[in-house]
Short mmCIF file of C-alpha atoms and ligand atoms in Angstrom, two decimals:
data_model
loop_
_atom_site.label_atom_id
_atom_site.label_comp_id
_atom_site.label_asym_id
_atom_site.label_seq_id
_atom_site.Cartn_x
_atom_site.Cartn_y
_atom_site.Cartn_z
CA UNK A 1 -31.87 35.60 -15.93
CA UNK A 2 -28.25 36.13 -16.89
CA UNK A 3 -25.58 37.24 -19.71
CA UNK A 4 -25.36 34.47 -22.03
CA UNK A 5 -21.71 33.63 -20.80
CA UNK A 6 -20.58 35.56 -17.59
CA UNK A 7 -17.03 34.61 -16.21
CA UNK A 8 -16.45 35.57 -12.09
CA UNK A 9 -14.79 38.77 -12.86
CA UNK A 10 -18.24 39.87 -14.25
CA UNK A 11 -19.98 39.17 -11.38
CA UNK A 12 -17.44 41.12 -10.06
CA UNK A 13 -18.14 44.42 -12.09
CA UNK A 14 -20.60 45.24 -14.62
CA UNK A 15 -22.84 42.20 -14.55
CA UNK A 16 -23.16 41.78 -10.15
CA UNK A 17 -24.02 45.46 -9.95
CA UNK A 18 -26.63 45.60 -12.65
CA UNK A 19 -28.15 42.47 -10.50
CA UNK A 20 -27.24 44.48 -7.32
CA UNK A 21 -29.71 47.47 -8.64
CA UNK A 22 -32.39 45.02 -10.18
CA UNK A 23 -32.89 42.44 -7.57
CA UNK A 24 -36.82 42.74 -7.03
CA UNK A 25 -37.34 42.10 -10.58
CA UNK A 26 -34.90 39.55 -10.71
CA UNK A 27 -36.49 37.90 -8.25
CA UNK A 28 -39.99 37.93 -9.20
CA UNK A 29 -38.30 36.52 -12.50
CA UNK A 30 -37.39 33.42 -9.97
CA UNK A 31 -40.86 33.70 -8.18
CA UNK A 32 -42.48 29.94 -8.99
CA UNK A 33 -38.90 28.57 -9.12
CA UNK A 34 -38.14 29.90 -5.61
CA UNK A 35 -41.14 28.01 -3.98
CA UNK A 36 -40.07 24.82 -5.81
CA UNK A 37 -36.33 25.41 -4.97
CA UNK A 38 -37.05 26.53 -1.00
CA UNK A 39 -39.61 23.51 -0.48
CA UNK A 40 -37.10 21.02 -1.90
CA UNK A 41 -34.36 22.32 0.56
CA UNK A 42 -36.67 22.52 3.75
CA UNK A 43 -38.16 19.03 3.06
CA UNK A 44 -35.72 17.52 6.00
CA UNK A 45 -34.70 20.12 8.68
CA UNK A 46 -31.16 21.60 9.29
CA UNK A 47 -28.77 23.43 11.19
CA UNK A 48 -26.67 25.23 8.82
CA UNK A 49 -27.40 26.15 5.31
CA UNK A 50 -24.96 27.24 2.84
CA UNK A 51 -25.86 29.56 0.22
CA UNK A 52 -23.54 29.16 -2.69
CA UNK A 53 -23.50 32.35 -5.00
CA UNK A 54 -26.39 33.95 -2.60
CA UNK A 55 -26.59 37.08 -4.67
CA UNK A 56 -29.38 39.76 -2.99
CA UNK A 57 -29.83 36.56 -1.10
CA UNK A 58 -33.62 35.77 -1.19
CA UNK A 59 -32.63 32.07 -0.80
CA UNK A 60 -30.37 32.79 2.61
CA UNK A 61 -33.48 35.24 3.98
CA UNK A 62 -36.57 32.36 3.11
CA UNK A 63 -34.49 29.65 4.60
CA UNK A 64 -33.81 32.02 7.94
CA UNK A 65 -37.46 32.85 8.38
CA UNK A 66 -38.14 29.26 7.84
CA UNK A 67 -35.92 27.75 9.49
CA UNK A 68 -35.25 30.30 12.90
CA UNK A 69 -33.22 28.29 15.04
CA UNK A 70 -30.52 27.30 11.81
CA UNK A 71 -28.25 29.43 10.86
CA UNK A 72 -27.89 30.36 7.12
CA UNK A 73 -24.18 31.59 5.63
CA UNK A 74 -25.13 33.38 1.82
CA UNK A 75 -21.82 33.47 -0.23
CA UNK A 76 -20.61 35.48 -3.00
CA UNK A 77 -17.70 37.46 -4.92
CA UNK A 78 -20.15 40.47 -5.31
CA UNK A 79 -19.96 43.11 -2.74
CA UNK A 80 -23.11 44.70 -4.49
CA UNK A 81 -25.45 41.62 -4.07
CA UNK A 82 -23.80 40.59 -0.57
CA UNK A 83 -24.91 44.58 0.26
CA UNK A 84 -28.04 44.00 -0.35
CA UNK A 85 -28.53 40.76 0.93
CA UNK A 86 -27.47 42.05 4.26
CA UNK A 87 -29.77 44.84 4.08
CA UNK A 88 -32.60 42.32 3.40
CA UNK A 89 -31.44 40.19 6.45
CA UNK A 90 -30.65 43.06 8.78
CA UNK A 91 -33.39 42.14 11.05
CA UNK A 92 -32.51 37.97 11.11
CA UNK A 93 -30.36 37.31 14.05
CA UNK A 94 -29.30 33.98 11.89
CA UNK A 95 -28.20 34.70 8.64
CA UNK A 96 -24.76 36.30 7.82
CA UNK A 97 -23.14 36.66 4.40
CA UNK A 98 -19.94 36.56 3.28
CA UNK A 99 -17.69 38.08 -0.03
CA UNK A 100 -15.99 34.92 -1.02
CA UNK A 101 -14.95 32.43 -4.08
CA UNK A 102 -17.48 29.47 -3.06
CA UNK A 103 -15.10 27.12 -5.22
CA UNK A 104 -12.46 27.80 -2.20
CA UNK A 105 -14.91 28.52 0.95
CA UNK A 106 -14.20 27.26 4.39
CA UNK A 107 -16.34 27.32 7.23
CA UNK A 108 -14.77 30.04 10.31
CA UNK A 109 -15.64 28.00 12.88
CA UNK A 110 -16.69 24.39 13.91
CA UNK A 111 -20.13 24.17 12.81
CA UNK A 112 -20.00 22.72 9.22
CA UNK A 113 -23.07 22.85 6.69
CA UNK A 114 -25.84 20.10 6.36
CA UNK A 115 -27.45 21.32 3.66
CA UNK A 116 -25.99 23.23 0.52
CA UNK A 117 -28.34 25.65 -1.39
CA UNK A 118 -28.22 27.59 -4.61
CA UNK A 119 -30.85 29.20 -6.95
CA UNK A 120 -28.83 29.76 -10.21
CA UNK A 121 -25.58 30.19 -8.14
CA UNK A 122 -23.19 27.15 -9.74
CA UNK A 123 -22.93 27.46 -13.40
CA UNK A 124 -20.03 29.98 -12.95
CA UNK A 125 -17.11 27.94 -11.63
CA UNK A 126 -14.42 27.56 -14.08
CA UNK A 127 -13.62 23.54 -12.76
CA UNK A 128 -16.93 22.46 -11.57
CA UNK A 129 -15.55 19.10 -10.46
CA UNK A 130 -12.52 20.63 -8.44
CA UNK A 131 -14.93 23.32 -6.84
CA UNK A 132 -17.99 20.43 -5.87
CA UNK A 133 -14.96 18.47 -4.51
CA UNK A 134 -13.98 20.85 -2.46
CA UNK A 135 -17.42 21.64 -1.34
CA UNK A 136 -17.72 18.58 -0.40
CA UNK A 137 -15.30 18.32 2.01
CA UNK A 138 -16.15 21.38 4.03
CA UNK A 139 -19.53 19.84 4.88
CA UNK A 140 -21.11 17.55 7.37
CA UNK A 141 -20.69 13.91 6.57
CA UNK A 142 -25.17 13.52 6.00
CA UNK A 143 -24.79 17.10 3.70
CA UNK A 144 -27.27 17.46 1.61
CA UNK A 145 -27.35 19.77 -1.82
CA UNK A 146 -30.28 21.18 -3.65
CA UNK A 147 -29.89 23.46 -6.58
CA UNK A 148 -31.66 25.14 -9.17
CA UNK A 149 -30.14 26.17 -12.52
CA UNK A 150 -30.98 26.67 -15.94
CA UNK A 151 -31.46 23.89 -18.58
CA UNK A 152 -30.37 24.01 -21.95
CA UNK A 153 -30.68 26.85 -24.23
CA UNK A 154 -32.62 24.94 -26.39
CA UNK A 155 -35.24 24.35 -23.65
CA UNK A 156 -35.58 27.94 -22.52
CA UNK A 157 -38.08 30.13 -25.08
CA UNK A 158 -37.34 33.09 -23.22
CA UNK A 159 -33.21 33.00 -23.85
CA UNK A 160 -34.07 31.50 -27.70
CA UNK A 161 -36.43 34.62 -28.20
CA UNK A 162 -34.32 37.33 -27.32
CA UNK A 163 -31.31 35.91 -29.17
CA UNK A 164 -33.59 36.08 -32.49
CA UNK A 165 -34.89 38.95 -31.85
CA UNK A 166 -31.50 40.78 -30.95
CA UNK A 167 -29.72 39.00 -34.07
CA UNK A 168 -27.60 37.81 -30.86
CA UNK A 169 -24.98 35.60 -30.73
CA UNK A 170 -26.87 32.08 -29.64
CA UNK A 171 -24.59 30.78 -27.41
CA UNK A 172 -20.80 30.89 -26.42
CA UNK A 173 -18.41 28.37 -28.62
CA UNK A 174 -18.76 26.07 -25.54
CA UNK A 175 -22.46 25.55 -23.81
CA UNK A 176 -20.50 24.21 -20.94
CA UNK A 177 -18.58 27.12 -20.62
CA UNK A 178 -19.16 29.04 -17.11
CA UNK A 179 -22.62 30.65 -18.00
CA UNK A 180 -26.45 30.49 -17.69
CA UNK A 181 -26.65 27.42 -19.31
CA UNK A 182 -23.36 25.93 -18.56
CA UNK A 183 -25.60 23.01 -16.09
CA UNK A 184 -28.17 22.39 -18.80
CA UNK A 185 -27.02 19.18 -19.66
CA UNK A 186 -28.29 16.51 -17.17
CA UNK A 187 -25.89 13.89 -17.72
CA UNK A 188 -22.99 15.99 -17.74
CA UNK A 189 -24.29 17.63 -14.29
CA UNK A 190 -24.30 14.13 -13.24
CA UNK A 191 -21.14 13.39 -13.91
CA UNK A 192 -19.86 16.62 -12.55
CA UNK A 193 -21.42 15.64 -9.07
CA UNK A 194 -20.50 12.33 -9.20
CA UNK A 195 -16.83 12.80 -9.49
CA UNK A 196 -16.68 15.59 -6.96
CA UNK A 197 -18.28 12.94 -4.47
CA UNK A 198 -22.28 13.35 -4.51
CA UNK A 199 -24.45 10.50 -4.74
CA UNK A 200 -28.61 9.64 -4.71
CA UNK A 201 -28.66 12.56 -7.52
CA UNK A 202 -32.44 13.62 -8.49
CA UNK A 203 -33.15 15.99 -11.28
CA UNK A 204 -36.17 17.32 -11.40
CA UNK A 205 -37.81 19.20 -14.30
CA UNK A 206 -39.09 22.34 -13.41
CA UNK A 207 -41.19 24.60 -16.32
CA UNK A 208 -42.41 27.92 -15.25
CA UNK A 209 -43.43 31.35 -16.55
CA UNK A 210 -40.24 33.92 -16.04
CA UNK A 211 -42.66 37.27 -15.59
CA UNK A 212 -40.48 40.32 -16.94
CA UNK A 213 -43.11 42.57 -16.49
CA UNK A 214 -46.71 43.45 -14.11
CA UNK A 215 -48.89 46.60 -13.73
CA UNK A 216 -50.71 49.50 -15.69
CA UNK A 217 -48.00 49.35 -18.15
CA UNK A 218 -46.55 45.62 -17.74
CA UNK A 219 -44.69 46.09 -21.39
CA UNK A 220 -42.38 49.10 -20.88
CA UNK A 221 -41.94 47.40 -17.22
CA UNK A 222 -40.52 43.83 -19.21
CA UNK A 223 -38.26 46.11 -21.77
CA UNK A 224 -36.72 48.02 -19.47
CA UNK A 225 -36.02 44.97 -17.07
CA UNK A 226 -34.87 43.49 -20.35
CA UNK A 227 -32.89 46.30 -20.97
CA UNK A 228 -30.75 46.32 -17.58
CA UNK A 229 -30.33 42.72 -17.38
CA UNK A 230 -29.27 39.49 -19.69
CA UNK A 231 -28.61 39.38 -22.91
CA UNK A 232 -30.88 41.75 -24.07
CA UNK A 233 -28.74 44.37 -21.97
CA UNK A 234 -25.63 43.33 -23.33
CA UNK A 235 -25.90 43.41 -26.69
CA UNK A 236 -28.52 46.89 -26.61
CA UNK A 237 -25.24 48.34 -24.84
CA UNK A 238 -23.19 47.24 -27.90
CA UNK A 239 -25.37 49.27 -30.53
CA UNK A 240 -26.05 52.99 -31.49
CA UNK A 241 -28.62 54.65 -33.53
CA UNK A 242 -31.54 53.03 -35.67
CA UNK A 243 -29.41 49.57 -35.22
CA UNK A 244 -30.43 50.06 -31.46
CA UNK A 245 -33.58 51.84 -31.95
CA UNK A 246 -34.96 48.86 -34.47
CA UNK A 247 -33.99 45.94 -31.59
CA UNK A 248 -35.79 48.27 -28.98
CA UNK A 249 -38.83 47.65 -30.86
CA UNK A 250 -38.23 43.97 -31.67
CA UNK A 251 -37.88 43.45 -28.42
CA UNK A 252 -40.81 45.48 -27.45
CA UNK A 253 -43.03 43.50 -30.12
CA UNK A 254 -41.91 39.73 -28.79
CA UNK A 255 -42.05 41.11 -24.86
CA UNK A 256 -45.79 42.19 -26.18
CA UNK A 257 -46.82 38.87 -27.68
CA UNK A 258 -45.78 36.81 -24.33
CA UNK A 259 -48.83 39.23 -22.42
CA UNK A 260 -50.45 36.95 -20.15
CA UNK A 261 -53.57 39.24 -18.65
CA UNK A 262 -51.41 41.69 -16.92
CA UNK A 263 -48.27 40.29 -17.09
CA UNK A 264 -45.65 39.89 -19.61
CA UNK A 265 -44.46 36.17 -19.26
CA UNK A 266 -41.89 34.07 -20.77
CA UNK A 267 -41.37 30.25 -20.68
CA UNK A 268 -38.51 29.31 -18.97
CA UNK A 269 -37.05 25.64 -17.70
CA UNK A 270 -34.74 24.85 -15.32
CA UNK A 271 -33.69 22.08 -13.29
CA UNK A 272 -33.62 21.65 -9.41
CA UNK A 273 -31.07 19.16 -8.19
CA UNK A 274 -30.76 17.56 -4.97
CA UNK A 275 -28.34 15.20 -3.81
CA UNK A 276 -26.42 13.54 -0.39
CA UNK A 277 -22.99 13.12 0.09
CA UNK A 278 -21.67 9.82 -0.85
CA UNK A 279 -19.29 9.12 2.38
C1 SAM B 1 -27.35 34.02 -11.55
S1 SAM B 1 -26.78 34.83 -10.12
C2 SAM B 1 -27.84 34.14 -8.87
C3 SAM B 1 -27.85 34.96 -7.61
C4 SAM B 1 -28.82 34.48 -6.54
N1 SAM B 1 -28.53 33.11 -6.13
C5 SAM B 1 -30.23 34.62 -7.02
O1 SAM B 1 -30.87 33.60 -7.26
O2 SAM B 1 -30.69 35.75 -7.15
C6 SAM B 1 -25.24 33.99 -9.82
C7 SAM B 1 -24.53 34.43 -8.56
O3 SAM B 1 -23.39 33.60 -8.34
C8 SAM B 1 -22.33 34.43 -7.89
N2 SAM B 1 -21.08 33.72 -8.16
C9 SAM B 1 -20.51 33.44 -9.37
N3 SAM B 1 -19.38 32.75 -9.21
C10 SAM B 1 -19.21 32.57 -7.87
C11 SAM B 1 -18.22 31.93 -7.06
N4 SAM B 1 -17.15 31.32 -7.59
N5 SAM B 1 -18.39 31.96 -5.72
C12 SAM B 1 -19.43 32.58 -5.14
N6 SAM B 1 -20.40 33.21 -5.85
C13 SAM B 1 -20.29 33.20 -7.21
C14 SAM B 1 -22.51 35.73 -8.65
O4 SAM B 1 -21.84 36.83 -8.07
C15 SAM B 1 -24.04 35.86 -8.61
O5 SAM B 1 -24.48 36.54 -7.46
#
């Protein structure tokens, strides 16, 4: 779940704090996603994960209880998330986090990463190539890289039915533009990786229900989640009176029509993609 185009200095205010206060719901949002995504990584061991744009840093803690003898490094520009994600981690002796730009990271010591993670971290940088390059050359020669991220607009119901429902702008001038869905394009992805120095690239197709809301009263739990985060929050935030009153209750209505027994659930697709470093 994100704002439909969110630059790095959002992550830095507004947007990283709302995610700061809503991390459990944003990461139930993730929940099928996150086995696919952790699975992928941990299919060949390693030593020392990178966590690019960790957030509250569920990635970082599953891959330290997984993993106990790696080490796992979660990085961000959001003191909020990388609060929390310490918090979560404060009783794993081998995960630390760290507030920096991931596009300009360097390891602190010797040890150098063999495998690069992100759930939804990677869409942000404002010269993908330039910051995959230089990725790329603060890892071990056999890195490996697995991330998830979103796939086009057009493939995700849940983004396509709160933009109609909100009368909300679609999409930014550019879908490439940093954003959500700035990685939705395989090929372009592709080419991204390929130029920063990334070979044996495997995209995999992932579709899965995004649940918004659970419990005795699953529907206000989905609106209000709505409400605080994405889109939806954004452009509430932007209106007053019955204009904001009437979108309440579209939302409400579409959030109600996506119950799935006690659950509110909306489609959502996304791509997980691995690859090794071409050296
Ligand atoms: C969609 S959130 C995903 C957070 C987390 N990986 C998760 O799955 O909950 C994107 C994250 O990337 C971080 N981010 C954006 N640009 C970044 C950059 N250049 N370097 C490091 N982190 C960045 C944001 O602060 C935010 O925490």
């Amino acid at each position: 779940m994100s704002d439909a185009s969110v630059s790095g200095s959002e992550w830095t205010g507004r947007t990283g704090k709302s995610w700061a206060h809503e991390w459990q719901r944003t990461d139930r949002s993730f929940g099928p996603l996150t086995e696919r995504l952790v699975a992928e990584a941990t299919k060949a061991s390693f030593e020392h994960a990178l966590d690019i744009g960790c957030g509250a840093g569920e990635v970082s803690v599953r891959l330290a209880q997984t993993s106990p003898s790696s080490h796992v490094s979660g990085v961000d520009i959001s003191e909020e998330l990388l609060d929390v994600a310490k918090e979560r981690a404060a009783d794993l002796g081998n995960a630390t986090f760290e507030l920096a730009d991931a596009s300009q990271w360097q390891p602190a010591g010797k040890a150098r990463p063999d495998l690069v993670v992100s759930r939804h971290g990677v869409m942000f940088f404002d010269d993908p190539v330039a910051a995959f390059t230089h990725l790329s050359q603060q890892v071990a020669r056999d890195a490996r890289l697995v991330f998830s991220c979103f796939r086009e607009r057009s493939d995700n119901l849940w983004a396509r039915e709160l933009s109609s429902v909100l009368d909300a702008s679609p999409a930014s001038a550019d879908p490439r533009a940093p954003g959500p869905f700035a990685f939705g394009e395989r090929d372009y992805v592709a080419g991204i990786l390929e130029r920063a120095g990334w070979e044996s690239l495997q995209f995999h197709a992932i579709d899965y229900g995004m649940v918004a809301g659970e419990g005795s009263d699953a529907l206000e739990d989905a609106t209000s989640y709505f409400m605080r985060i994405g889109p939806a929050a954004r452009a509430i935030s932007e209106m007053g009176g019955e204009e904001r009153d009437r979108a309440i209750s579209r939302l409400r209505a579409m959030l109600g029509a996506n119950r799935k027994g006690d659950r509110i659930e909306l489609p959502a697709s996304c791509w997980i993609v691995s690859a090794t470093l071409a050296r």
